[in-house]
Coordinates of C-alpha atoms in Angstrom, one line a residue:
M1363 CA -30.2 -12.2 -12.2
N1364 CA -31.9 -9.0 -13.5
K1365 CA -30.5 -6.6 -10.9
K1366 CA -28.4 -3.7 -12.3
Y1367 CA -25.2 -2.7 -10.4
E1368 CA -23.1 0.5 -10.4
A1369 CA -20.1 -1.7 -10.2
I1370 CA -19.1 -5.4 -10.1
I1371 CA -15.9 -6.3 -8.2
I1372 CA -14.2 -9.4 -9.4
G1373 CA -12.3 -10.8 -6.4
A1374 CA -12.7 -10.2 -2.7
G1375 CA -9.2 -9.8 -1.5
H1376 CA -7.6 -6.6 -0.2
A1377 CA -8.1 -4.6 -3.5
G1378 CA -11.6 -5.9 -4.1
L1379 CA -13.0 -5.1 -0.7
E1380 CA -11.7 -1.5 -0.8
A1381 CA -13.2 -1.1 -4.3
C1382 CA -16.5 -2.7 -3.0
F1383 CA -16.8 -0.5 0.0
V1384 CA -16.2 2.8 -1.9
F1385 CA -19.6 2.1 -3.6
A1386 CA -21.3 0.7 -0.6
N1387 CA -20.3 3.6 1.7
L1388 CA -21.6 6.0 -1.1
K1389 CA -24.9 4.0 -1.0
Q1390 CA -24.5 2.6 -4.4
N1391 CA -25.5 -1.0 -5.4
V1392 CA -22.4 -3.1 -5.9
A1393 CA -21.7 -6.8 -6.4
I1394 CA -18.6 -8.6 -5.3
V1395 CA -17.9 -11.8 -7.4
T1396 CA -15.6 -14.3 -5.7
L1397 CA -14.7 -17.9 -6.3
S1398 CA -15.3 -18.8 -2.6
E1399 CA -16.4 -17.2 0.6
E1400 CA -13.1 -18.4 2.1
G1401 CA -11.3 -15.9 -0.2
I1402 CA -12.9 -12.9 1.5
G1403 CA -10.2 -10.8 3.2
K1404 CA -7.8 -13.8 3.2
M1405 CA -4.2 -13.3 4.2
P1406 CA -2.5 -16.2 2.4
C1407 CA 0.9 -15.0 3.2
N1408 CA 2.2 -12.9 6.1
P1409 CA -0.6 -12.1 8.6
S1410 CA 0.5 -8.5 9.0
I1411 CA -0.4 -5.0 7.8
G1412 CA 2.1 -2.2 7.4
G1413 CA 5.8 -1.8 7.6
P1414 CA 8.2 0.7 5.9
A1415 CA 6.2 2.8 3.3
K1416 CA 3.4 0.2 3.4
G1417 CA 2.3 1.4 6.9
V1418 CA 2.0 5.0 5.5
V1419 CA -0.1 3.7 2.6
T1420 CA -2.6 2.1 5.1
R1421 CA -2.7 5.5 6.9
E1422 CA -3.4 7.1 3.5
I1423 CA -6.1 4.7 2.7
D1424 CA -7.8 5.5 6.0
A1425 CA -7.5 9.3 5.5
L1426 CA -9.3 8.8 2.1
G1427 CA -12.1 6.8 3.8
G1428 CA -10.9 3.4 3.1
M1429 CA -11.3 0.2 5.2
Q1430 CA -7.9 -1.5 5.8
G1431 CA -6.6 0.5 8.7
K1432 CA -9.8 0.2 10.6
V1433 CA -10.1 -3.6 10.2
A1434 CA -6.4 -4.1 11.0
D1435 CA -6.7 -2.0 14.2
H1436 CA -9.7 -4.1 15.5
T1437 CA -7.9 -7.5 14.7
A1438 CA -4.4 -6.7 15.8
L1439 CA -2.3 -9.1 17.8
Q1440 CA 0.7 -6.8 18.1
I1441 CA 1.5 -3.2 17.0
K1442 CA 4.8 -1.3 16.8
M1443 CA 6.1 1.9 15.4
L1444 CA 9.2 1.2 13.2
N1445 CA 12.3 3.3 12.7
T1446 CA 11.8 5.6 15.6
S1447 CA 15.6 5.9 16.0
K1448 CA 15.6 7.6 12.6
G1449 CA 13.8 10.7 11.2
P1450 CA 10.0 10.9 10.8
G1451 CA 10.2 10.5 7.0
V1452 CA 10.7 6.7 7.6
W1453 CA 8.5 6.1 10.6
A1454 CA 5.8 3.5 9.9
I1455 CA 3.3 1.4 11.8
R1456 CA 3.3 -2.4 11.5
E1457 CA 0.6 -4.6 13.0
Q1458 CA 0.7 -8.3 13.4
S1459 CA -2.9 -9.2 12.4
D1460 CA -5.1 -12.1 13.5
K1461 CA -5.8 -13.6 10.1
I1462 CA -8.9 -15.3 11.2
E1463 CA -10.4 -12.3 12.9
Y1464 CA -9.3 -10.0 10.0
A1465 CA -11.2 -12.1 7.4
N1466 CA -14.2 -12.6 9.6
Y1467 CA -14.5 -9.0 10.3
F1468 CA -14.7 -8.2 6.5
K1469 CA -17.1 -11.1 5.9
K1470 CA -19.4 -9.6 8.5
L1471 CA -19.2 -6.2 7.0
V1472 CA -19.9 -7.6 3.5
K1473 CA -22.8 -9.7 4.5
E1474 CA -24.5 -7.1 6.7
N1475 CA -24.2 -4.2 4.1
P1476 CA -27.6 -3.7 2.3
Y1477 CA -25.7 -2.3 -0.8
I1478 CA -23.5 -5.2 -1.3
D1479 CA -24.5 -8.5 -3.1
L1480 CA -22.0 -11.3 -2.5
I1481 CA -22.0 -13.7 -5.5
I1482 CA -20.0 -17.0 -5.2
D1483 CA -19.1 -17.5 -8.9
E1484 CA -16.4 -17.2 -11.5
A1485 CA -16.3 -14.1 -13.7
I1486 CA -15.5 -15.2 -17.2
D1487 CA -16.1 -12.5 -19.7
F1488 CA -17.3 -8.9 -20.3
S1489 CA -20.0 -7.3 -22.3
F1490 CA -19.2 -4.0 -24.3
D1491 CA -21.1 -1.8 -26.6
E1492 CA -19.8 -0.8 -30.0
Q1493 CA -17.9 2.1 -28.4
H1494 CA -16.0 -0.3 -26.0
V1495 CA -18.1 0.8 -23.1
L1496 CA -18.6 -1.9 -20.5
N1497 CA -22.1 -2.8 -19.7
G1498 CA -21.9 -6.3 -18.1
V1499 CA -19.9 -9.1 -16.7
Y1500 CA -20.5 -12.7 -17.6
T1501 CA -20.2 -15.4 -14.8
S1502 CA -20.2 -19.1 -15.0
E1503 CA -23.4 -19.8 -13.0
H1504 CA -25.3 -16.5 -12.9
G1505 CA -24.9 -15.5 -16.5
L1506 CA -24.7 -11.9 -17.5
L1507 CA -24.7 -9.3 -14.6
S1508 CA -25.6 -5.8 -15.8
T1509 CA -23.3 -3.0 -14.6
K1510 CA -21.9 0.4 -15.4
S1511 CA -18.3 -0.6 -14.4
A1512 CA -16.2 -3.6 -13.4
I1513 CA -13.0 -3.8 -11.4
V1514 CA -10.8 -6.8 -11.7
T1515 CA -9.0 -7.6 -8.5
S1516 CA -8.2 -11.2 -9.1
G1517 CA -4.9 -11.3 -7.0
T1518 CA -2.9 -14.5 -7.7
Y1519 CA -5.8 -16.6 -8.9
L1520 CA -5.5 -16.2 -12.7
K1521 CA -4.4 -19.6 -14.0
S1522 CA -2.4 -20.0 -10.9
V1523 CA -0.1 -23.0 -10.2
T1524 CA 1.5 -23.9 -6.9
F1525 CA 5.0 -25.5 -6.7
Q1526 CA 6.8 -27.6 -4.1
G1527 CA 9.9 -29.0 -5.8
S1528 CA 8.8 -31.1 -8.8
I1529 CA 5.3 -31.3 -7.6
Y1530 CA 3.0 -28.6 -9.0
K1531 CA -0.8 -28.3 -8.8
D1532 CA -3.4 -26.3 -10.8
E1533 CA -4.9 -24.4 -7.8
G1534 CA -4.9 -21.0 -6.1
P1535 CA -3.5 -20.0 -2.7
D1536 CA -4.0 -22.4 0.2
H1537 CA -5.5 -25.1 -2.1
L1538 CA -8.4 -22.8 -3.1
K1539 CA -10.1 -22.8 -6.5
N1540 CA -8.4 -20.8 -9.2
S1541 CA -9.7 -18.7 -12.2
K1542 CA -9.3 -20.6 -15.5
N1543 CA -11.2 -18.4 -18.0
L1544 CA -10.6 -14.8 -17.3
S1545 CA -7.0 -14.9 -18.6
T1546 CA -8.1 -16.1 -22.0
T1547 CA -10.8 -13.3 -22.1
L1548 CA -8.2 -10.6 -21.3
E1549 CA -5.9 -11.9 -24.0
K1550 CA -8.7 -11.8 -26.6
L1551 CA -9.3 -8.2 -25.6
G1552 CA -5.7 -7.4 -26.4
F1553 CA -4.1 -7.3 -22.9
K1554 CA -0.6 -8.5 -22.8
L1555 CA -0.3 -11.0 -19.9
K1556 CA 2.9 -11.9 -18.0
R1557 CA 3.6 -14.7 -15.5
L1558 CA 4.7 -13.6 -12.1
K1559 CA 5.6 -15.6 -9.0
T1560 CA 5.5 -15.2 -5.3
G1561 CA 5.5 -17.6 -2.4
T1562 CA 4.7 -18.2 1.2
P1563 CA 6.8 -19.7 4.1
P1564 CA 6.0 -22.8 6.3
R1565 CA 3.6 -22.7 9.3
I1566 CA 4.9 -24.3 12.5
Y1567 CA 3.0 -25.6 15.5
T1568 CA 3.6 -23.0 18.1
D1569 CA 3.8 -25.4 21.1
S1570 CA 6.6 -27.2 19.3
I1571 CA 9.0 -24.2 19.1
D1572 CA 11.7 -23.6 21.7
F1573 CA 11.4 -19.9 22.1
S1574 CA 14.2 -19.8 24.7
Q1575 CA 16.6 -19.9 21.6
C1576 CA 14.9 -16.9 20.0
E1577 CA 15.1 -13.1 20.4
L1578 CA 11.9 -11.5 21.8
E1579 CA 10.5 -8.9 19.4
P1580 CA 7.8 -7.0 21.6
G1581 CA 5.4 -4.4 20.3
S1582 CA 5.5 -0.7 21.1
N1583 CA 4.2 0.7 24.4
M1584 CA 2.4 3.6 22.7
N1585 CA -1.1 4.7 21.7
I1586 CA -0.8 4.1 18.0
C1587 CA -3.1 2.7 15.4
F1588 CA -3.7 3.1 11.7
S1589 CA -7.2 4.7 11.8
H1590 CA -7.5 8.5 12.4
F1591 CA -11.1 8.3 13.9
D1592 CA -12.1 4.7 14.4
Q1593 CA -9.3 4.3 16.9
N1594 CA -8.7 1.0 18.7
F1595 CA -5.4 1.0 20.7
L1596 CA -3.9 -2.3 21.7
N1597 CA -2.4 -2.2 25.2
I1598 CA 1.1 -3.5 25.4
N1599 CA 0.0 -6.1 28.1
K1600 CA -2.4 -7.6 25.6
Q1601 CA 0.0 -7.8 22.7
T1602 CA 1.2 -11.2 21.4
P1603 CA 5.0 -11.5 21.2
C1604 CA 6.9 -12.1 18.0
Y1605 CA 10.5 -13.5 17.9
L1606 CA 13.6 -13.1 15.8
I1607 CA 16.0 -15.8 14.7
Y1608 CA 18.6 -16.2 12.0
T1609 CA 19.7 -18.7 9.4
N1610 CA 23.2 -20.2 9.8
Q1611 CA 25.9 -21.9 7.8
N1612 CA 24.2 -25.4 8.1
T1613 CA 21.0 -23.8 6.6
H1614 CA 23.0 -22.3 3.7
D1615 CA 25.0 -25.5 2.9
L1616 CA 21.8 -27.5 2.8
I1617 CA 20.1 -25.0 0.5
L1618 CA 23.0 -24.7 -1.8
K1619 CA 23.5 -28.5 -2.0
N1620 CA 19.8 -28.9 -3.0
K1621 CA 19.2 -25.7 -4.9
T1622 CA 18.5 -27.5 -8.2
K1623 CA 15.5 -29.3 -6.5
S1624 CA 13.8 -26.0 -6.0
A1625 CA 11.1 -25.4 -8.5
M1626 CA 12.5 -21.9 -9.2
Y1627 CA 16.0 -23.2 -10.0
S1628 CA 15.0 -26.3 -11.8
G1629 CA 13.2 -24.4 -14.5
L1630 CA 9.7 -25.4 -13.7
I1631 CA 8.7 -21.9 -12.6
T1632 CA 8.9 -19.4 -15.5
G1633 CA 7.3 -16.5 -13.7
I1634 CA 9.4 -13.7 -12.4
G1635 CA 9.7 -13.5 -8.6
P1636 CA 9.8 -10.3 -6.4
S1637 CA 13.2 -8.7 -6.1
Y1638 CA 12.6 -7.3 -2.7
C1639 CA 11.0 -10.4 -1.0
P1640 CA 13.0 -13.3 -2.5
S1641 CA 12.7 -16.9 -1.5
I1642 CA 15.3 -18.2 1.0
E1643 CA 17.2 -20.2 -1.7
D1644 CA 17.3 -16.9 -3.8
K1645 CA 18.7 -14.9 -0.7
V1646 CA 21.3 -17.5 0.0
T1647 CA 22.4 -17.6 -3.7
R1648 CA 22.3 -13.9 -4.4
F1649 CA 23.9 -12.8 -1.2
S1650 CA 26.4 -15.6 -0.7
N1651 CA 28.6 -13.2 1.3
K1652 CA 26.2 -13.0 4.1
P1653 CA 26.7 -15.4 6.9
R1654 CA 23.0 -15.3 8.1
H1655 CA 19.6 -14.0 7.1
Q1656 CA 17.0 -12.6 9.5
L1657 CA 13.8 -14.6 10.0
F1658 CA 10.7 -13.8 12.1
L1659 CA 8.4 -16.1 14.1
E1660 CA 5.0 -14.5 14.1
P1661 CA 1.6 -15.7 15.4
E1662 CA -1.1 -16.3 12.9
S1663 CA -4.3 -16.1 15.0
K1664 CA -5.7 -16.6 18.5
H1665 CA -7.8 -19.2 16.8
L1666 CA -4.8 -21.2 15.3
P1667 CA -2.1 -23.3 16.8
T1668 CA 0.5 -22.0 14.3
T1669 CA 3.4 -19.7 13.9
Y1670 CA 4.4 -18.0 10.6
L1671 CA 8.2 -18.4 9.7
G1672 CA 8.6 -14.9 8.0
G1673 CA 11.4 -14.6 5.5
F1674 CA 11.6 -18.4 4.7
S1675 CA 9.5 -18.7 1.6
T1676 CA 10.7 -21.5 -0.7
S1677 CA 9.7 -23.8 -3.6
M1678 CA 11.9 -26.7 -2.3
P1679 CA 10.5 -30.2 -2.0
I1680 CA 8.8 -30.9 1.3
E1681 CA 11.5 -33.3 2.5
I1682 CA 14.3 -30.8 1.9
Q1683 CA 12.2 -28.0 3.5
D1684 CA 11.8 -30.2 6.5
Q1685 CA 15.6 -30.5 6.8
M1686 CA 16.1 -26.8 6.3
I1687 CA 13.7 -25.8 9.0
R1688 CA 15.4 -28.0 11.6
T1689 CA 18.8 -26.2 11.1
L1690 CA 17.1 -23.1 12.7
P1691 CA 17.3 -21.9 16.4
G1692 CA 14.3 -23.1 18.4
L1693 CA 13.0 -25.3 15.5
Q1694 CA 15.2 -28.4 15.7
N1695 CA 12.3 -30.5 17.1
C1696 CA 9.5 -28.6 15.8
K1697 CA 6.2 -29.9 14.1
V1698 CA 5.3 -28.5 10.7
Q1699 CA 1.6 -27.8 10.1
K1700 CA 2.1 -26.6 6.5
Y1701 CA 5.1 -26.5 4.2
A1702 CA 6.0 -23.6 2.0
Y1703 CA 5.0 -23.3 -1.6
A1704 CA 5.6 -21.0 -4.5
I1705 CA 2.7 -19.8 -6.7
E1706 CA 2.8 -18.6 -10.3
Y1707 CA 0.0 -16.6 -11.9
D1708 CA -1.0 -14.2 -14.7
A1709 CA -0.9 -10.5 -14.5
I1710 CA -1.5 -7.7 -17.0
D1711 CA 0.9 -5.1 -18.3
S1712 CA 0.1 -2.1 -16.1
L1713 CA 1.1 0.3 -19.0
D1714 CA -2.2 -0.6 -20.5
L1715 CA -3.9 1.4 -17.8
L1716 CA -4.6 5.1 -17.2
P1717 CA -3.5 6.7 -14.0
T1718 CA -7.2 6.2 -12.8
L1719 CA -6.5 2.4 -13.2
E1720 CA -9.0 2.3 -16.0
A1721 CA -8.1 0.3 -19.1
K1722 CA -7.0 2.6 -21.9
N1723 CA -9.0 0.9 -24.6
Y1724 CA -12.1 -0.1 -22.7
H1725 CA -14.3 2.3 -20.9
G1726 CA -15.6 1.3 -17.4
L1727 CA -13.1 -1.6 -17.0
Y1728 CA -10.7 -1.1 -14.1
F1729 CA -7.8 -3.2 -12.6
A1730 CA -6.4 -3.2 -9.1
G1731 CA -4.0 -5.2 -7.0
Q1732 CA -1.7 -8.1 -7.9
I1733 CA -3.1 -8.4 -11.3
N1734 CA -1.3 -5.1 -12.0
G1735 CA 2.0 -6.7 -11.1
T1736 CA 2.3 -5.5 -7.4
S1737 CA 2.9 -7.5 -4.3
G1738 CA 1.5 -6.9 -0.8
Y1739 CA -1.9 -6.4 1.0
E1740 CA -1.3 -2.6 1.3
E1741 CA -0.4 -2.0 -2.4
A1742 CA -3.4 -4.1 -3.4
A1743 CA -5.8 -2.2 -1.1
C1744 CA -4.8 1.3 -2.1
Q1745 CA -5.3 0.4 -5.8
G1746 CA -8.7 -1.0 -5.1
L1747 CA -9.7 2.2 -3.3
I1748 CA -8.5 4.4 -6.2
A1749 CA -10.1 2.3 -8.9
G1750 CA -13.3 2.2 -6.9
I1751 CA -13.2 6.0 -6.5
N1752 CA -12.5 6.6 -10.1
A1753 CA -15.1 4.2 -11.3
Y1754 CA -17.7 6.0 -9.1
L1755 CA -16.6 9.4 -10.4
K1756 CA -16.8 8.4 -14.0
I1757 CA -20.2 6.9 -13.7
N1758 CA -21.3 10.2 -12.2
N1759 CA -19.6 12.3 -14.9
K1760 CA -17.2 13.8 -12.4
K1761 CA -13.5 14.7 -12.7
P1762 CA -11.1 11.7 -12.1
F1763 CA -9.1 11.5 -8.9
I1764 CA -5.4 11.2 -9.4
L1765 CA -2.9 11.7 -6.6
G1766 CA 0.5 13.2 -7.3
R1767 CA 3.8 11.7 -6.3
D1768 CA 4.3 14.6 -3.9
E1769 CA 0.7 14.0 -2.3
A1770 CA 0.8 10.3 -1.4
Y1771 CA 2.7 7.0 -1.6
I1772 CA -0.4 5.9 -3.4
G1773 CA 0.4 8.5 -6.0
V1774 CA 4.0 7.2 -6.3
L1775 CA 2.8 3.6 -6.6
I1776 CA 0.2 4.2 -9.3
D1777 CA 2.5 6.6 -11.2
D1778 CA 5.2 4.0 -11.3
L1779 CA 2.8 1.3 -12.5
T1780 CA 1.2 3.4 -15.3
T1781 CA 4.3 5.3 -16.4
K1782 CA 7.2 2.9 -15.9
G1783 CA 5.6 -0.5 -15.8
V1784 CA 6.9 -3.5 -13.8
L1785 CA 9.2 -6.4 -14.6
D1786 CA 8.8 -8.3 -11.3
P1787 CA 6.2 -8.0 -8.5
Y1788 CA 6.3 -4.4 -7.3
R1789 CA 6.8 -3.5 -3.7
L1790 CA 6.5 0.0 -2.4
L1791 CA 9.8 1.3 -0.8
T1792 CA 10.5 4.7 0.9
S1793 CA 13.3 5.0 -1.7
R1794 CA 10.8 5.1 -4.5
A1795 CA 9.4 8.4 -3.2
E1796 CA 11.5 11.5 -4.0
Y1797 CA 9.5 13.6 -1.6
R1798 CA 9.3 11.0 1.3
L1799 CA 9.8 13.7 4.0
M1800 CA 6.5 15.2 3.0
L1801 CA 4.9 11.6 2.8
R1802 CA 5.0 10.9 6.5
N1803 CA 3.1 8.6 8.8
D1804 CA 2.0 11.6 10.9
N1805 CA 0.6 13.8 8.2
A1806 CA -1.5 11.4 6.0
D1807 CA -4.6 13.3 7.4
D1808 CA -3.1 16.8 6.5
R1809 CA -2.4 15.5 2.9
L1810 CA -5.6 13.5 2.2
L1811 CA -8.4 13.9 4.6
K1812 CA -9.9 16.8 2.6
Y1813 CA -10.1 14.7 -0.5
G1814 CA -11.8 12.0 1.5
Y1815 CA -14.4 14.4 2.9
E1816 CA -15.0 15.9 -0.6
L1817 CA -15.5 12.4 -2.1
G1818 CA -18.1 11.6 0.6
L1819 CA -16.1 8.9 2.3
I1820 CA -15.1 10.8 5.4
K1821 CA -18.0 11.9 7.7
K1822 CA -18.6 15.6 8.3
Q1823 CA -18.2 15.3 12.1
N1824 CA -14.8 13.6 11.7
Y1825 CA -13.6 16.2 9.3
E1826 CA -14.7 19.0 11.6
K1827 CA -13.0 17.4 14.6
Y1828 CA -9.8 17.2 12.5
L1829 CA -10.1 20.8 11.5
D1830 CA -10.5 21.9 15.1
N1831 CA -7.4 20.0 16.2
K1832 CA -5.4 21.3 13.2
K1833 CA -6.4 25.0 14.2
L1834 CA -5.3 24.4 17.8
M1835 CA -2.1 22.7 16.5
N1836 CA -1.2 25.8 14.4
E1837 CA -2.0 28.0 17.3
L1838 CA 0.4 26.1 19.5
I1839 CA 3.2 26.3 16.8
D1840 CA 2.7 30.0 16.6
F1841 CA 2.8 30.3 20.3
L1842 CA 6.1 28.3 20.6
K1843 CA 7.6 30.4 17.8
N1844 CA 6.8 33.8 19.7
E1845 CA 7.3 33.1 23.3
T1846 CA 10.6 32.7 25.1
V1847 CA 11.7 30.2 27.7
G1848 CA 12.2 32.9 30.3
K1849 CA 8.7 34.3 29.9
I1850 CA 7.1 30.8 30.6
K1851 CA 9.4 30.2 33.5
F1852 CA 9.5 26.4 33.6
L1853 CA 11.9 23.8 34.8
N1854 CA 14.1 26.6 36.4
V1855 CA 16.0 27.0 33.1
S1856 CA 15.1 30.8 33.1
T1857 CA 18.0 31.4 35.6
N1858 CA 20.3 30.7 32.6
Y1859 CA 20.3 34.0 30.5
E1860 CA 21.2 32.3 27.3
I1861 CA 18.5 29.7 27.5
S1862 CA 16.0 32.1 29.1
N1863 CA 15.9 34.2 25.9
L1864 CA 15.5 31.4 23.5
K1865 CA 12.3 31.0 21.6
L1866 CA 10.3 28.0 22.8
S1867 CA 10.5 26.6 19.3
S1868 CA 14.3 26.8 19.3
Y1869 CA 14.5 25.2 22.7
L1870 CA 12.2 22.3 21.4
C1871 CA 14.7 21.7 18.6
R1872 CA 17.3 20.5 21.1
K1873 CA 17.8 16.7 21.0
D1874 CA 17.2 16.2 24.7
V1875 CA 13.9 18.2 24.8
N1876 CA 10.4 17.1 23.9
L1877 CA 7.1 19.0 24.1
K1878 CA 5.6 16.9 26.8
Q1879 CA 8.3 18.0 29.3
F1880 CA 6.9 21.5 29.4
L1881 CA 3.3 21.1 28.2
N1882 CA 1.9 21.7 31.6
Y1883 CA 3.5 25.1 31.7
L1884 CA 1.6 26.3 28.5
P1885 CA -1.8 27.9 28.4
N1886 CA -4.6 25.5 29.2
Q1887 CA -6.2 25.3 25.7
F1888 CA -3.3 23.3 24.4
Q1889 CA -3.8 20.5 27.0
K1890 CA -6.5 19.2 24.8
L1891 CA -4.1 18.0 22.1
D1892 CA -3.3 14.3 22.6
D1893 CA 0.0 12.5 21.9
Y1894 CA -0.6 12.2 18.2
W1895 CA -1.2 16.0 17.7
L1896 CA 1.7 16.8 20.1
S1897 CA 4.0 14.7 17.9
K1898 CA 2.8 16.5 14.8
V1899 CA 3.8 19.8 16.4
E1900 CA 7.2 18.5 17.3
I1901 CA 7.8 17.3 13.8
N1902 CA 6.7 20.5 12.2
I1903 CA 9.1 22.5 14.4
K1904 CA 12.1 20.2 14.6
Y1905 CA 12.1 19.6 10.9
E1906 CA 10.9 22.9 9.6
G1907 CA 14.0 23.6 7.6
Y1908 CA 14.0 20.3 5.8
I1909 CA 10.2 20.5 5.1
K1910 CA 10.5 24.0 3.6
R1911 CA 13.2 22.8 1.2
E1912 CA 11.1 19.9 0.1
I1913 CA 8.1 22.1 -0.5
E1914 CA 10.3 24.5 -2.6
A1915 CA 11.5 21.5 -4.6
I1916 CA 7.9 20.3 -5.2
N1917 CA 6.9 23.9 -6.3
N1918 CA 9.7 23.9 -8.8
F1919 CA 8.0 21.0 -10.7
T1920 CA 4.4 22.2 -10.2
H1921 CA 4.3 23.9 -13.6
L1922 CA 5.0 20.6 -15.4
K1923 CA 1.8 19.1 -13.8
N1924 CA -0.2 22.0 -15.2
L1925 CA 0.9 21.3 -18.8
D1926 CA -1.9 19.0 -20.0
C1927 CA -1.1 16.7 -23.0
S1928 CA -4.0 14.3 -22.6
W1929 CA -5.6 15.9 -25.7
I1930 CA -2.8 14.6 -27.9
K1931 CA -4.1 11.4 -29.4
D1932 CA -1.0 10.7 -31.5
F1933 CA 2.3 12.2 -30.6
S1934 CA 3.6 11.9 -34.1
I1935 CA 1.9 15.4 -34.6
V1936 CA 4.6 16.9 -32.4
P1937 CA 7.4 18.2 -34.6
N1938 CA 11.1 17.2 -34.2
I1939 CA 10.7 14.5 -31.5
A1940 CA 12.4 11.1 -32.0
T1941 CA 10.5 8.1 -33.3
E1942 CA 11.4 6.1 -30.2
S1943 CA 9.9 8.8 -28.0
I1944 CA 6.7 8.9 -30.2
N1945 CA 6.3 5.2 -29.8
K1946 CA 6.7 5.3 -26.0
L1947 CA 4.4 8.4 -25.6
N1948 CA 1.7 6.8 -27.8
K1949 CA 1.9 3.6 -25.6
I1950 CA 1.8 5.3 -22.2
R1951 CA -0.4 8.3 -23.3
P1952 CA 0.7 10.6 -20.4
L1953 CA -1.8 13.1 -19.1
T1954 CA 0.7 15.8 -18.2
L1955 CA 4.2 16.8 -19.2
D1956 CA 5.2 15.9 -15.7
Q1957 CA 4.2 12.2 -16.2
A1958 CA 5.8 12.3 -19.7
S1959 CA 9.1 13.4 -18.0
R1960 CA 9.2 10.1 -16.0
I1961 CA 8.9 7.8 -19.1
S1962 CA 12.0 5.8 -19.5
G1963 CA 13.9 6.7 -22.7
I1964 CA 12.3 10.2 -23.2
N1965 CA 15.2 12.6 -23.5
F1966 CA 15.3 16.2 -22.5
S1967 CA 15.2 17.6 -26.0
D1968 CA 12.1 15.7 -26.9
L1969 CA 10.4 17.0 -23.6
A1970 CA 11.4 20.6 -24.7
Y1971 CA 9.8 20.1 -28.2
L1972 CA 6.7 18.6 -26.4
K1973 CA 6.5 21.5 -24.0
Y1974 CA 6.8 24.1 -26.8
Y1975 CA 4.0 22.3 -28.8
I1976 CA 1.7 22.2 -25.8
E1977 CA 2.2 26.0 -25.0
Q1978 CA 1.7 26.9 -28.6
N1979 CA -1.6 25.0 -28.9
K1980 CA -3.3 26.0 -25.6
E1981 CA -6.1 28.0 -27.1
K1982 CA -6.7 25.6 -29.9
N1983 CA -7.4 22.7 -27.3
N1984 CA -9.2 24.9 -24.7
Y1985 CA -6.3 24.4 -22.4
E1986 CA -6.0 26.8 -19.4

């Protein structure tokens, strides 16, 4: 093939698709190289998008012009808003997706886009010039493909092995072909590889489950979706139910009796598994004081006769799995379509990457998704989006795009990866974000839509629509802060002098009051705001004090962000700092003092010396 590409994406999972569509949506020629068409948009584990923190990430992806939220909305079986009994800092959308529809939706988009070439092949090597600038990708069948950048999004396919007890197979997820050559290439280039492990639960034939023994988990009767503009609301009457069940003492006894038959506990698996999504045998072992563990029965697709047994991943032998499953409520007489397995695979050390997700030692080579040590479709997708954006910007000689920890969960995730590294598959949690009250589900557009528009990934008419609503929202907030209850004369509360003289904003802060109760009494222009924008108004008023304190905390650290240290190529030139700190700084190569402050083992005195050195050498390094 003689065609030249702006980018070649290796892998067509959640990270690869986001990276691919950055280029395609900006009308740049891009190739996506994948081992099989079946791998495009595949959900090999839980068929869902969102959840705590993760749902906010998908909203952030959408606000930046990404794809995941749109496709999830159009292929949802159930949708719900989580944690509504708590504060808005932990609200999150979770959608149960139709895994067949989700993959087919992406396949159609890929095949119909004139800027995307789909290449079924294995990427095996890279071509660089003498300055380590990437200029091509070698594949098994198509040879050298010329490109200005490459983004590796290989997921769990690098030298992957699946396990069920003592049986292990050289294969990728769902018996798909794996990648056998790219790991060797990466090692030769100097990347330090690590073995990680994840797994997936059994699938049960739906018609063999006795749901009368299970607790119904319905969706939310609300107009909610991930996408800000391409909105597709799922009516509560069209939502497919999910169910909740629990393990019991019989389950636990059986697991403990046979624990050594698990591939993880027998020593067959050497890879490190995820701390926050452990196998069921790991849960029972680590939390032996718990009498039961929560499990979910979730539909996989309208086109499949199967139900996903969420929370029951295992590497036990099939015959033991079968016994374990039948100890569960509603599953005593079930038929199993597919038993669980664990999968072990190669990943790189994410400390070898810049915050742009570009390799530190190779220009134009980027990495995104599970190869960087993360878990989850949402974590993968946001990395693909950021890698794609930064590859495009670098090709066009533009400033890189790096989100701060105070701007997005995406910023938290990538900063954690490139500053702290990972020991086990990384899962994004609300507790990882120090400014989570600012990183809410409802304000992803306020935080990121401007960036998406400036990057060319958000349409002008959509951005202008947002600005119009934002202006009207601010006008309503000002109105509520200036007008009193008595002046509006609604709900007959003006007869109470104390309440009558309250500002409307103060009245709205009461727990038993919401804006919808008196919206009809307000000026007509505010009737244009829908439920989403009215909710934003309420949150801004009810949590104003907390939000102001968080903004002050963010501002107190802003000066550290402005202290650039990217120009320091060897930190041994900084006087007085410890050798251990020099070694860590040279490995991470932080871009700012703010990033340097989060490197494990860098003490306060070393940061003070570094700060002094940066400030003394501003002019020498053209720093402003």
